[in-house]
Short mmCIF file of C-alpha atoms in Angstrom, two decimals:
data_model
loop_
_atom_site.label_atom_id
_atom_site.label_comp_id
_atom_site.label_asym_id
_atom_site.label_seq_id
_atom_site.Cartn_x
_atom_site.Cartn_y
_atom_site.Cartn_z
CA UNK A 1257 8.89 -19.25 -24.01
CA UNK A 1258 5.43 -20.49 -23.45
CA UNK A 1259 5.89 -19.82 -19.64
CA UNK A 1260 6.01 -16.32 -20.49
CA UNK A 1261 3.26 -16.13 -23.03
CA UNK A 1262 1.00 -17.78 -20.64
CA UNK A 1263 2.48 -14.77 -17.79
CA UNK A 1264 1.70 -12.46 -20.13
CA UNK A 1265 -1.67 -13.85 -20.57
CA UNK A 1266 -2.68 -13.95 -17.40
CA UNK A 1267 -1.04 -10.11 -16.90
CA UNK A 1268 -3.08 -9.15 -19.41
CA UNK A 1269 -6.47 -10.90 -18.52
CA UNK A 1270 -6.02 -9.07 -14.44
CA UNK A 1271 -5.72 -5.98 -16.06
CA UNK A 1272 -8.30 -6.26 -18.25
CA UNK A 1273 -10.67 -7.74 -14.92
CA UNK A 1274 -8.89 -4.78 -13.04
CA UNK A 1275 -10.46 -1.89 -15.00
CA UNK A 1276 -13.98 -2.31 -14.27
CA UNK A 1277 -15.15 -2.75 -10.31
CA UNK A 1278 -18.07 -4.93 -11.73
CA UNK A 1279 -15.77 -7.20 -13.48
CA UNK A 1280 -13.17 -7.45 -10.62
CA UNK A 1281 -16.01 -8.15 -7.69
CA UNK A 1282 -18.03 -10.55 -10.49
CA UNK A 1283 -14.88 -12.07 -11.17
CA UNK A 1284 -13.95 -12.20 -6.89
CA UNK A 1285 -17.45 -14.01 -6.55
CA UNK A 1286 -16.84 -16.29 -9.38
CA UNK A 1287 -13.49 -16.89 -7.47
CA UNK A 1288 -15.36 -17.43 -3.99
CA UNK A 1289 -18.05 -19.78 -5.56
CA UNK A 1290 -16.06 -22.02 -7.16
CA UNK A 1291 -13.61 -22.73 -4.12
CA UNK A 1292 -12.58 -20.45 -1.41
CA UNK A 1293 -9.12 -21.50 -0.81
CA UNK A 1294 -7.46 -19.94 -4.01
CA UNK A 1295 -9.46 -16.66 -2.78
CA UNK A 1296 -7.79 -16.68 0.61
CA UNK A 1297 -4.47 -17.35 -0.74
CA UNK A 1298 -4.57 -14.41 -2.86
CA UNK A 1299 -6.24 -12.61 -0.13
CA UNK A 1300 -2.94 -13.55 1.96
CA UNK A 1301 -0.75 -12.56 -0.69
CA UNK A 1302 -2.54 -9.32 -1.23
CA UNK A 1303 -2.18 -8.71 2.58
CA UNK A 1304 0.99 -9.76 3.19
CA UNK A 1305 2.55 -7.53 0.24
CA UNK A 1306 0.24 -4.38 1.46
CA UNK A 1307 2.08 -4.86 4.77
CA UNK A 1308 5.86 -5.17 3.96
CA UNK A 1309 5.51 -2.29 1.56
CA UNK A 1310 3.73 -0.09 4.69
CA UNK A 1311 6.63 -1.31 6.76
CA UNK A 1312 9.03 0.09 4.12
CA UNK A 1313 7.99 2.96 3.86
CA UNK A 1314 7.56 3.63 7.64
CA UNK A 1315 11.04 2.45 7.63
CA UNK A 1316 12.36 4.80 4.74
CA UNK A 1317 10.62 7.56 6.59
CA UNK A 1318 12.23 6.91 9.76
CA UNK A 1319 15.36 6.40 8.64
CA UNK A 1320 15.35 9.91 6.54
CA UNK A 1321 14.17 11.73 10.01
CA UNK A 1322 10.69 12.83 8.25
CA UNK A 1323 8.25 11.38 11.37
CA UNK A 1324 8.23 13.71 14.44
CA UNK A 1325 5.62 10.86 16.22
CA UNK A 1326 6.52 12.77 19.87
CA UNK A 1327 8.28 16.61 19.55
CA UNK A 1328 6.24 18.97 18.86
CA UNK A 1329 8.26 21.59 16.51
CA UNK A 1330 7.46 25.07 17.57
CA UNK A 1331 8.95 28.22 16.22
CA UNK A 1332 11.84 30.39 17.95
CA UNK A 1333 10.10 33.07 20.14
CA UNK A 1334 12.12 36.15 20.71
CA UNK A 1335 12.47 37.24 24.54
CA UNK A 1336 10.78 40.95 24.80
CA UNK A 1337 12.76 43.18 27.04
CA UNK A 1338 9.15 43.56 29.62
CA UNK A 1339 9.71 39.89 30.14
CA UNK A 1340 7.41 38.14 28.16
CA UNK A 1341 7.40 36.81 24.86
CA UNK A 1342 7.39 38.55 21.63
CA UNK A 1343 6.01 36.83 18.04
#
């Protein structure tokens, strides 16, 4: 129970650093003066979860047949009868 009191603690103290900038970057250069190495592991986190969630949703998209990366979709021209072609 006092696992997730301190959770909840924490949740609640990185939203409340979260909803200023200048309290999120004085809190980042707090972070970065004290010792570097817990800001590059949440740095790595931060990264890493950015990335699987892009790859997901490339994925998803993919998948569902929403990306045309290559074809080029053009609309069904009718043939006039002079020989060209009619909008």
């Amino acid at each position: 129970m006092s696992a997730l009191f301190l959770f909840l603690a924490v949740l609640a103290a990185v939203g409340w650093l979260c909803l200023s900038p200048l309290r999120f970057a004085a809190a980042g250069a707090v972070l970065l003066i004290v010792h570097p190495v817990p800001t590059f592991a949440l740095t790595a986190v931060a990264v890493l979860a950015v990335t699987v969630a892009a790859a997901r949703m490339v994925c998803r998209s993919l998948r569902d047949g929403g990306w045309y990366l290559v074809t080029v979709q053009r609309p069904a021209f009718a043939v006039s009868r002079a020989g060209g072609v009619a909008a």
